[in-house]
């Protein structure tokens, strides 16, 4: 059983472009969480999704950020019109009901 | 792979007592973070301690870091039933784009 898979591991985007980050949860897991980490800071919760539903998006910026977890396929975190401040490591985690397992993250660099 | 290793794996105490959890790690770190996870939910960042700090406080939480022993402890004073959760430590290898978590300590606080 593969762990939580995130891709790409590194993503470079120019200001104004779109960034798409993918997260494939562990097999059988129906809950996905996205977190953002800035240098020297802890993980900050962004959004919690179950299949086809957004349960809690209280940590998501109101504009330019969106997330989905379709019935089939990975969860996608989408950032439109990226700015330098979006540069960070983005982690997703999946769970069934108990402990969450984390992916290795995607490092987004906006140039 | 997971670098932080918490002990004990499970801890059960009465309300009002103090709870101490320990975390060990293997390689050099920039900082170490403690998180709480309530069952079925995402992680909540509790406290971050940098490698040049030895102790840090936040409310009822006290974290120590001993880089010579590669270990950290989290003390929760005057515990409450609401403190019941799993507690994880994570070593931040941000520059390597790799957040590593231990398996966690399950704390149960009985009213």
mmCIF file of C-alpha atoms in Angstrom, chain A residues 9 25 31 35 37 45 47 53 59 61 69-70 103-104 109:
data_model
loop_
_atom_site.group_PDB
_atom_site.id
_atom_site.type_symbol
_atom_site.label_atom_id
_atom_site.label_comp_id
_atom_site.label_asym_id
_atom_site.label_seq_id
_atom_site.Cartn_x
_atom_site.Cartn_y
_atom_site.Cartn_z
ATOM 1 C CA UNK A 9 7.754 17.496 -5.631
ATOM 2 C CA UNK A 25 -4.437 9.614 -0.792
ATOM 3 C CA UNK A 31 -10.463 12.282 3.844
ATOM 4 C CA UNK A 35 -1.550 22.346 4.643
ATOM 5 C CA UNK A 37 4.258 25.537 5.405
ATOM 6 C CA UNK A 45 -4.336 24.118 7.851
ATOM 7 C CA UNK A 47 -8.799 22.805 3.679
ATOM 8 C CA UNK A 53 -17.227 17.571 -0.740
ATOM 9 C CA UNK A 59 -7.828 28.089 6.204
ATOM 10 C CA UNK A 61 -7.450 32.285 1.166
ATOM 11 C CA UNK A 69 -11.366 15.883 -4.322
ATOM 12 C CA UNK A 70 -13.308 14.232 -7.122
ATOM 13 C CA UNK A 103 2.740 13.091 1.752
ATOM 14 C CA UNK A 104 6.203 14.462 1.180
ATOM 15 C CA UNK A 109 8.516 28.527 -5.957
#
